[in-house]
PDB file of C-alpha atoms in Angstrom:
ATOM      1  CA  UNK A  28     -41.282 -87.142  -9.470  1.00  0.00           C
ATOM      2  CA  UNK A  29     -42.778 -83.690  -8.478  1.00  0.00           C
ATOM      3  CA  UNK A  30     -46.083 -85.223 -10.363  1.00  0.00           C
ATOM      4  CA  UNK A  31     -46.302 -88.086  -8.384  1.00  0.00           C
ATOM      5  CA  UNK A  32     -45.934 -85.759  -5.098  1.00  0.00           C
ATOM      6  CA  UNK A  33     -48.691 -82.989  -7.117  1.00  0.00           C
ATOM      7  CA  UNK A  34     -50.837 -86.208  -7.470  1.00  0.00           C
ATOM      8  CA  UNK A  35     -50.655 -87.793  -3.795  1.00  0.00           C
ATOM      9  CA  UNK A  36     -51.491 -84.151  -2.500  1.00  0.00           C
ATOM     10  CA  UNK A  37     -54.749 -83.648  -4.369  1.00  0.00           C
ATOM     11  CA  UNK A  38     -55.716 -87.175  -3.562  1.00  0.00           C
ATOM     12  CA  UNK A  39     -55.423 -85.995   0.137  1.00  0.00           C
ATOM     13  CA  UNK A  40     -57.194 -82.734  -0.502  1.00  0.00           C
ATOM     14  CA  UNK A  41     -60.076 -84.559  -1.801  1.00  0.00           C
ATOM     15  CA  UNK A  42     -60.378 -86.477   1.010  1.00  0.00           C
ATOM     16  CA  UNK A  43     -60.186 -83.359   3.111  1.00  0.00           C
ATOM     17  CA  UNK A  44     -62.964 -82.320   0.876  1.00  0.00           C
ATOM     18  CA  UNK A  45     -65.052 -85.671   1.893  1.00  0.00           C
ATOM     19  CA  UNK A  46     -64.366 -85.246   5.662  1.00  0.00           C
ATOM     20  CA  UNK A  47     -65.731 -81.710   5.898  1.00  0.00           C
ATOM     21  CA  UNK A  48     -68.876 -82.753   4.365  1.00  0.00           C
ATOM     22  CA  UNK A  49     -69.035 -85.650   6.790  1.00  0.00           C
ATOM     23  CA  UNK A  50     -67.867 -83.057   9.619  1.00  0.00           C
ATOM     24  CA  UNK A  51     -71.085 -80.442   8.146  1.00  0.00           C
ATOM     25  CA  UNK A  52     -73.417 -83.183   7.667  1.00  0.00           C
ATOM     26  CA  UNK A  53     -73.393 -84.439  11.286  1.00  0.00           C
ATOM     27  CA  UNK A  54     -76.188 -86.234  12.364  1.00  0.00           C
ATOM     28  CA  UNK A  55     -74.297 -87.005  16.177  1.00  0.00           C
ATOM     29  CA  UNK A  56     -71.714 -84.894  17.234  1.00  0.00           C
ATOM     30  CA  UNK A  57     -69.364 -87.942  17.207  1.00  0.00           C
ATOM     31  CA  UNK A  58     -69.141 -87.799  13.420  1.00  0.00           C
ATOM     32  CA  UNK A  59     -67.869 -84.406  13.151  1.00  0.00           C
ATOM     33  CA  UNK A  60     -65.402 -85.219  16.186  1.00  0.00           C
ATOM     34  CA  UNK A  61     -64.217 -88.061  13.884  1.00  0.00           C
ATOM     35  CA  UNK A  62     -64.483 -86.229  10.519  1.00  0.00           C
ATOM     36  CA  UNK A  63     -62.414 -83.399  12.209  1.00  0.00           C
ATOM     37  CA  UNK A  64     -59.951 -85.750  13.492  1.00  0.00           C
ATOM     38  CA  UNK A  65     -59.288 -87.484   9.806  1.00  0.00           C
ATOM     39  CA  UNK A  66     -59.012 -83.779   8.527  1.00  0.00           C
ATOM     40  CA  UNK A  67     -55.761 -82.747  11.381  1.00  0.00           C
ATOM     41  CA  UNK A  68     -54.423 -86.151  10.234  1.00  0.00           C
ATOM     42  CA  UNK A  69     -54.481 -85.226   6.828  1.00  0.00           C
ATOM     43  CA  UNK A  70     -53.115 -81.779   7.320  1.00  0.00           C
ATOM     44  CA  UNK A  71     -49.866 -83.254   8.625  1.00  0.00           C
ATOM     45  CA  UNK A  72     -49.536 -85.464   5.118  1.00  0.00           C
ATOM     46  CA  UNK A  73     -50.339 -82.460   2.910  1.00  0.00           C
ATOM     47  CA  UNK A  74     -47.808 -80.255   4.935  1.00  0.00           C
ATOM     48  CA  UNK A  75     -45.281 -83.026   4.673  1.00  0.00           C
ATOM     49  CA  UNK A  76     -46.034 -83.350   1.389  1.00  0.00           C
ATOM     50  CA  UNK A  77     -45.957 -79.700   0.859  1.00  0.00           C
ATOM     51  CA  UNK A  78     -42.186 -79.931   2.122  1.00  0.00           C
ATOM     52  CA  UNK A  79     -41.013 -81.784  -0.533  1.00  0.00           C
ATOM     53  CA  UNK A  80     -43.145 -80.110  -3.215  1.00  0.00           C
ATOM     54  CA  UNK A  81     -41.798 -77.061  -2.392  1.00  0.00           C
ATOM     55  CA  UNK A  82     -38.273 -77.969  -1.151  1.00  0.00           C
ATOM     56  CA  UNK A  83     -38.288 -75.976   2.283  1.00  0.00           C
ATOM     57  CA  UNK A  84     -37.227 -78.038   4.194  1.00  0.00           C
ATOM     58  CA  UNK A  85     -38.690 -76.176   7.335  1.00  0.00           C
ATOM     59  CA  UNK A  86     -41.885 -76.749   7.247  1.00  0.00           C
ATOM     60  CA  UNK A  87     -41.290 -80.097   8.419  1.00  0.00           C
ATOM     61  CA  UNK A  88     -41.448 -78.480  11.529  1.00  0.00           C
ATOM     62  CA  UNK A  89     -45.123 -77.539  11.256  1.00  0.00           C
ATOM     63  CA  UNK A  90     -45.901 -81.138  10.244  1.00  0.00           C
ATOM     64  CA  UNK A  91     -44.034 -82.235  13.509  1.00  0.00           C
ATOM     65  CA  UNK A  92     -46.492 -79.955  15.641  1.00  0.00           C
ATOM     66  CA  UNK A  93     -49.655 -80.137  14.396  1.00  0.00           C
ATOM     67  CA  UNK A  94     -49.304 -84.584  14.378  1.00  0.00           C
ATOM     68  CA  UNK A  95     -49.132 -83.554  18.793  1.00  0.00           C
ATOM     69  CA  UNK A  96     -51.631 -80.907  18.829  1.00  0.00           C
ATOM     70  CA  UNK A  97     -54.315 -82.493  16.629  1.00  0.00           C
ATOM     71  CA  UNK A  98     -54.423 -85.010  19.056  1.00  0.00           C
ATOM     72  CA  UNK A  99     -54.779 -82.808  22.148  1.00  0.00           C
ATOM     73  CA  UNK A 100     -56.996 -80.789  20.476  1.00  0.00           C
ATOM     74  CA  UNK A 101     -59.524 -83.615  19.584  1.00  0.00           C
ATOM     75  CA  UNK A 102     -59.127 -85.574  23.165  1.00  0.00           C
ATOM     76  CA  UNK A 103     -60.085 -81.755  24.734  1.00  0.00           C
ATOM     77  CA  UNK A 104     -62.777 -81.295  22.558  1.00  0.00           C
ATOM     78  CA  UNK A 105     -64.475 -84.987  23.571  1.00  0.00           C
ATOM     79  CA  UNK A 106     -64.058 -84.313  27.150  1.00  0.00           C
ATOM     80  CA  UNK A 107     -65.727 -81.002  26.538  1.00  0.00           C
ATOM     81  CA  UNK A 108     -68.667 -82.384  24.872  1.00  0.00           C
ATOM     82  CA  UNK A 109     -68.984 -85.344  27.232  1.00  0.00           C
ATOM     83  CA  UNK A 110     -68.718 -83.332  30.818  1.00  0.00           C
ATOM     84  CA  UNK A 111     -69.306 -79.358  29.259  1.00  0.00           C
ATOM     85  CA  UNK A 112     -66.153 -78.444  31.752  1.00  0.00           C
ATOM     86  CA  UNK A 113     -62.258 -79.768  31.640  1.00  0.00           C
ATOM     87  CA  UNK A 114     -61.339 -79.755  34.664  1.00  0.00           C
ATOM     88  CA  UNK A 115     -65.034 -82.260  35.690  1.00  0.00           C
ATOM     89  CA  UNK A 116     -64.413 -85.899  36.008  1.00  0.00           C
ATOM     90  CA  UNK A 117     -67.312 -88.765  36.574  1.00  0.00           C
ATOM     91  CA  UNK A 118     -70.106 -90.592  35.596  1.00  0.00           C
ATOM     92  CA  UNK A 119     -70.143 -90.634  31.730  1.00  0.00           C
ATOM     93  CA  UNK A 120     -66.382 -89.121  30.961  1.00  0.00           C
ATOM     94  CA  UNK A 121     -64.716 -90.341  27.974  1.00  0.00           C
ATOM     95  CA  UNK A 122     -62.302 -92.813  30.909  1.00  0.00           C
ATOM     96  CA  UNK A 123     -65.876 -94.021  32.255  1.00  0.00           C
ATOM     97  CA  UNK A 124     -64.987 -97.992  32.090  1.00  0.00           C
TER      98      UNK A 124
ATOM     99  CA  UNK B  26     -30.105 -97.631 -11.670  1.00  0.00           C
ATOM    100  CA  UNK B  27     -30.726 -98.130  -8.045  1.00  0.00           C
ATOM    101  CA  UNK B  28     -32.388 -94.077  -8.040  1.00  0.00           C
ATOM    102  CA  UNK B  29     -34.969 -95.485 -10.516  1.00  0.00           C
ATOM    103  CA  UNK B  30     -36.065 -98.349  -8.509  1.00  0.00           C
ATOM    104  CA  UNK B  31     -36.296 -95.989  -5.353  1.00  0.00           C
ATOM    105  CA  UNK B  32     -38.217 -93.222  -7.498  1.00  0.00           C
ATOM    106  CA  UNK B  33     -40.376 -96.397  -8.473  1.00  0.00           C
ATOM    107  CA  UNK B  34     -40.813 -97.897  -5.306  1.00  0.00           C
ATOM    108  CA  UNK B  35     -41.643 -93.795  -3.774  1.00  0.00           C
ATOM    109  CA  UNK B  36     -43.994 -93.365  -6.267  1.00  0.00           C
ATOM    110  CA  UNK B  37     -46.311 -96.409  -5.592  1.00  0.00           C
ATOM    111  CA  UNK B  38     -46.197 -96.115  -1.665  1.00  0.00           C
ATOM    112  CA  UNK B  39     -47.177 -92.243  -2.341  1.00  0.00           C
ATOM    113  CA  UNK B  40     -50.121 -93.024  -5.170  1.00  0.00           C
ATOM    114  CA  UNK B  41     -50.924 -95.746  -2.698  1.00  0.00           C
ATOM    115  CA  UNK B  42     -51.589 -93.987   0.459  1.00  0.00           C
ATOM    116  CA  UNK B  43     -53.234 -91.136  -1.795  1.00  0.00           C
ATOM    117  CA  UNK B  44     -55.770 -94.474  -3.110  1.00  0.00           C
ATOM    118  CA  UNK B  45     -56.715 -95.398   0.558  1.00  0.00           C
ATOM    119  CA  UNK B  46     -56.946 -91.698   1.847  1.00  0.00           C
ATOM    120  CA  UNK B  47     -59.540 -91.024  -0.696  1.00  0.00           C
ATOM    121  CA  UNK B  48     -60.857 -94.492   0.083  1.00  0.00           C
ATOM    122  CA  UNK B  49     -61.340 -93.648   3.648  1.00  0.00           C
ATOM    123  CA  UNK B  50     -63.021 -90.552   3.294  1.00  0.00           C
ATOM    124  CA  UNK B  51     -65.441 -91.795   1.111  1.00  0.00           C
ATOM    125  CA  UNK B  52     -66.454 -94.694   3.588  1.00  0.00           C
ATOM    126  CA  UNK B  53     -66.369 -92.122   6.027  1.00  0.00           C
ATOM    127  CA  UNK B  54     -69.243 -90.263   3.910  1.00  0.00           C
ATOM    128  CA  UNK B  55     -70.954 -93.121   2.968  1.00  0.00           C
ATOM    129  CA  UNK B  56     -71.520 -95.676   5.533  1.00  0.00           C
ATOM    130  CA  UNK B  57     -74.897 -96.072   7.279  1.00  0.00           C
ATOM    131  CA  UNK B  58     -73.860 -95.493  10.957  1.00  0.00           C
ATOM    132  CA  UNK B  59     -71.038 -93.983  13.718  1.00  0.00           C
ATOM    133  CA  UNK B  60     -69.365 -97.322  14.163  1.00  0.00           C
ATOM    134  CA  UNK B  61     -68.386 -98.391  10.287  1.00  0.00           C
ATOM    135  CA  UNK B  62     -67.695 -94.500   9.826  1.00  0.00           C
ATOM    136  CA  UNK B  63     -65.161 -94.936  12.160  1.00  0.00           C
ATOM    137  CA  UNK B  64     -63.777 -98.063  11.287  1.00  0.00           C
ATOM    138  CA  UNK B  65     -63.430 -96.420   7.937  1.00  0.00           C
ATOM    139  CA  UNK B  66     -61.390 -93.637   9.437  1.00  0.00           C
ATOM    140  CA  UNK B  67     -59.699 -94.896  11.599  1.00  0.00           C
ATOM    141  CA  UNK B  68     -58.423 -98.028   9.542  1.00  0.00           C
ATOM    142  CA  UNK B  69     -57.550 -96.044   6.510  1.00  0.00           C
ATOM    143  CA  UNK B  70     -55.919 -92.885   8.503  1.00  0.00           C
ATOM    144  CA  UNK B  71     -53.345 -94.814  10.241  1.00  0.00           C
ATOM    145  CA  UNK B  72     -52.220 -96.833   6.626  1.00  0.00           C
ATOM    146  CA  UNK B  73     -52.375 -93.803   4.605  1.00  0.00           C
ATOM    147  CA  UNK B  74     -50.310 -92.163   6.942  1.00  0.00           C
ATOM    148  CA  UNK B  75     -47.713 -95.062   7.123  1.00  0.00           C
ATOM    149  CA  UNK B  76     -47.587 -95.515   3.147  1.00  0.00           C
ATOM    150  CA  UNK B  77     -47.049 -91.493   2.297  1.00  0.00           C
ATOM    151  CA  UNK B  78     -44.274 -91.293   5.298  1.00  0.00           C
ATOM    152  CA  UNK B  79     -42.380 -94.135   3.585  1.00  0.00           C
ATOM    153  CA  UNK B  80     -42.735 -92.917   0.039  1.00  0.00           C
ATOM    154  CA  UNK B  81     -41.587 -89.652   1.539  1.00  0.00           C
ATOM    155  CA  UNK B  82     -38.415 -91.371   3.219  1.00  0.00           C
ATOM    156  CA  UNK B  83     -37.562 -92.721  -0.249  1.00  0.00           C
ATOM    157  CA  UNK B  84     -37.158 -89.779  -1.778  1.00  0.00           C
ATOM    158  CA  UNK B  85     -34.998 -88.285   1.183  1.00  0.00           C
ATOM    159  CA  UNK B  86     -32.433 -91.319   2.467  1.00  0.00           C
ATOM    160  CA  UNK B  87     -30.382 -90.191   5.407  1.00  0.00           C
ATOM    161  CA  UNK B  88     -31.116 -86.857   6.329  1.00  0.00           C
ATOM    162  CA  UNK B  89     -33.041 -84.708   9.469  1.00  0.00           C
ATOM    163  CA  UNK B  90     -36.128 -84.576   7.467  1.00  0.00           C
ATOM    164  CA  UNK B  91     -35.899 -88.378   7.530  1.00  0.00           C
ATOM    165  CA  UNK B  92     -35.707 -88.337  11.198  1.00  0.00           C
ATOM    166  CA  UNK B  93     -38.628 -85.746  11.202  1.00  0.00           C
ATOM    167  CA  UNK B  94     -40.907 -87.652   9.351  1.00  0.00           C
ATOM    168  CA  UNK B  95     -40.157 -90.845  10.856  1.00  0.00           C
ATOM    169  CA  UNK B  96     -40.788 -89.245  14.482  1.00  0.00           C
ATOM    170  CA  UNK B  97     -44.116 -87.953  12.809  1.00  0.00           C
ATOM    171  CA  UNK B  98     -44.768 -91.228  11.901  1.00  0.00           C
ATOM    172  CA  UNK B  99     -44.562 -92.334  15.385  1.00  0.00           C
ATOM    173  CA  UNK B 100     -46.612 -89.635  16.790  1.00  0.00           C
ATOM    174  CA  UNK B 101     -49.208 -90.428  14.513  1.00  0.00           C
ATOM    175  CA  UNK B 102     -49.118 -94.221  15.094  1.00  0.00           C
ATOM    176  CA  UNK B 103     -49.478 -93.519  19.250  1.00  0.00           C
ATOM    177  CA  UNK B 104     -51.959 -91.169  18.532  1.00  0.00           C
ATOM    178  CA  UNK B 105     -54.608 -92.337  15.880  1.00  0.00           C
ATOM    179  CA  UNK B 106     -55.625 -95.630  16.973  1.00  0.00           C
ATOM    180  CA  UNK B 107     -55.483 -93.902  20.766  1.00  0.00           C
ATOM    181  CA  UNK B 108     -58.491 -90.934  19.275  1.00  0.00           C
ATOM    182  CA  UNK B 109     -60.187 -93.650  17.446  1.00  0.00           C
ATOM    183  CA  UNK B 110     -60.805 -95.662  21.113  1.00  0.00           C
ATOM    184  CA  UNK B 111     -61.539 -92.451  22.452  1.00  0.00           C
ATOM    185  CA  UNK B 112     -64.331 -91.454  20.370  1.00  0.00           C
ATOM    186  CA  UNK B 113     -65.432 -95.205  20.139  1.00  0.00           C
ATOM    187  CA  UNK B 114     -65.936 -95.321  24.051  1.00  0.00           C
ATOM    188  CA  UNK B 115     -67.367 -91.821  24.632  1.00  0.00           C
ATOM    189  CA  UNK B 116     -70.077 -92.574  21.913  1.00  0.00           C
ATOM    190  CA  UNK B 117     -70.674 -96.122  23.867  1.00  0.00           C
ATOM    191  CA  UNK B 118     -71.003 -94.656  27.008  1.00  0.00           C
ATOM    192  CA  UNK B 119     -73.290 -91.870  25.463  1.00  0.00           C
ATOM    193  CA  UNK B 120     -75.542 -94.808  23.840  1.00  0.00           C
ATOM    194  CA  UNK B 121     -74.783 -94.120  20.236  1.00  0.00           C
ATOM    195  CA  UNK B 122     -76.778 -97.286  18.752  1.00  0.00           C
ATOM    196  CA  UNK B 123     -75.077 -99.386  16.082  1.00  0.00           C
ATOM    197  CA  UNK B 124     -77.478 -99.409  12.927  1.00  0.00           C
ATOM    198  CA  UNK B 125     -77.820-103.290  13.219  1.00  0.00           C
ATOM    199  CA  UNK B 126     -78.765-103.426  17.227  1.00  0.00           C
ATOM    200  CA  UNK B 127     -81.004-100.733  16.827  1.00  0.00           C
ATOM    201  CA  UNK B 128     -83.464-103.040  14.974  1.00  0.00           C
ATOM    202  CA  UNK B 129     -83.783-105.578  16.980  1.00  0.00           C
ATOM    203  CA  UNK B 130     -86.335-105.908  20.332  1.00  0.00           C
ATOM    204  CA  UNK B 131     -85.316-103.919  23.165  1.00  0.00           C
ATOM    205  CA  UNK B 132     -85.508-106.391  25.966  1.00  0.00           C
ATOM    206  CA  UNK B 133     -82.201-108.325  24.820  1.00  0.00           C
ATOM    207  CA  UNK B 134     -80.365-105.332  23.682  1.00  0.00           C
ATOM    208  CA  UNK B 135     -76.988-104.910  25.941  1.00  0.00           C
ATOM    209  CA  UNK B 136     -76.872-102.045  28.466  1.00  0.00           C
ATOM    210  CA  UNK B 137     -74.908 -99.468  27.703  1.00  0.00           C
ATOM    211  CA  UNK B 138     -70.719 -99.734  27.844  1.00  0.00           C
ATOM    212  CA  UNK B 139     -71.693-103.734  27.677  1.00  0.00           C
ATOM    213  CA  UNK B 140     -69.976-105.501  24.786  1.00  0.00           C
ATOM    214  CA  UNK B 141     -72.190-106.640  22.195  1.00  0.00           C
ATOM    215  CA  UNK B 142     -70.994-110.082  21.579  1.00  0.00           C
ATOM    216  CA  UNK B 143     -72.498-111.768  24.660  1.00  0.00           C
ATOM    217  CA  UNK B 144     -76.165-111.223  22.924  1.00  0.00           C
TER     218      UNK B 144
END
């Protein structure tokens, strides 16, 4: 079974792999946003995974945090692009509409 | 005899969700423009995501990791689809052109932030 967990792990490193080239390739600075956000996602399966690879069953626990902070992280980083300050709301923010 | 059709049914849900993660990053390298890119993503993420947690749930039954990765799970499911609209809109607003409008004449293209099905 520890195969089968070995397996599923690579399979989401190499699409890790694929998402940093889409995050270095660009050409709009929407793709990397996107290409970085498929990469936290994929971090939380590969720690999961990791978990039961390894059998500690604390790093669930990282898992658990970086699924909430990958998403903060990503919806800061678009409002930063869109309005170049946080705390700036208006005409073109990512809630425009 | 019931373990082996668990370890079974584990094993395809996790080879699975490996087969569409790979699958979405590749469309997300290979399509032409923003818009498939991230319907490639953002399609795949949220299903690869669902089918490891599961496999991952077979292989623990009733436990707190169970719990854990079923609250994960959850987070993930509230959260994906919510970046994907995110990033859809704030390219929108910012006039990212889909590959297809941006060949057609530029009198009956929709303004900006309009949907593109009333063309």
């Amino acid at each position: 079974m520890t195969a089968v967990l070995v397996i599923a792990t690579m399979a989401i490193f190499a699409t890790m792999a694929l998402a940093l080239i889409r995050a270095l390739k660009g050409p709009t600075i929407y793709d990397r946003i996107v290409a970085v956000n498929v990469f936290g996602t994929k971090t939380v399966l590969v720690v999961a995974l990791i978990t039961y690879v390894t059998g500690h069953a604390d790093l669930i626990d990282v898992a658990l945090v970086y699924a909430l902070i990958n998403f903060i992280a990503i919806v800061a980083v678009l409002k930063l692009v869109k309005m170049r300050d946080l705390a700036k709301a208006g005409e073109g923010d990512i809630t425009d509409g | 005899m019931a373990e082996t059709v668990i370890n079974v049914l584990s094993a395809i849900f996790l080879l699975a969700g490996g087969a569409f993660g790979i699958l979405g990053g590749l469309g997300l390298l290979r399509f032409p423009d923003f818009y498939s890119r991230l319907h490639a993503a953002g399609v795949t993420e949220t299903l690869c995501a669902v089918l490891i947690v599961l496999g991952l749930v077979l292989q623990s039954g009733f436990s707190l990791l169970t719990i854990k990765l079923l609250l994960i799970l959850l987070f993930l499911l509230f959260t994906a689809p919510t970046a994907t609209h995110a990033l859809a809109r704030a390219a929108m607003v910012d006039e990212v052109e889909p590959e297809v409008i941006a060949k057609q004449s530029s009198e009956n293209r929709p303004a900006p932030g309009e949907p593109s099905s009333n063309i």
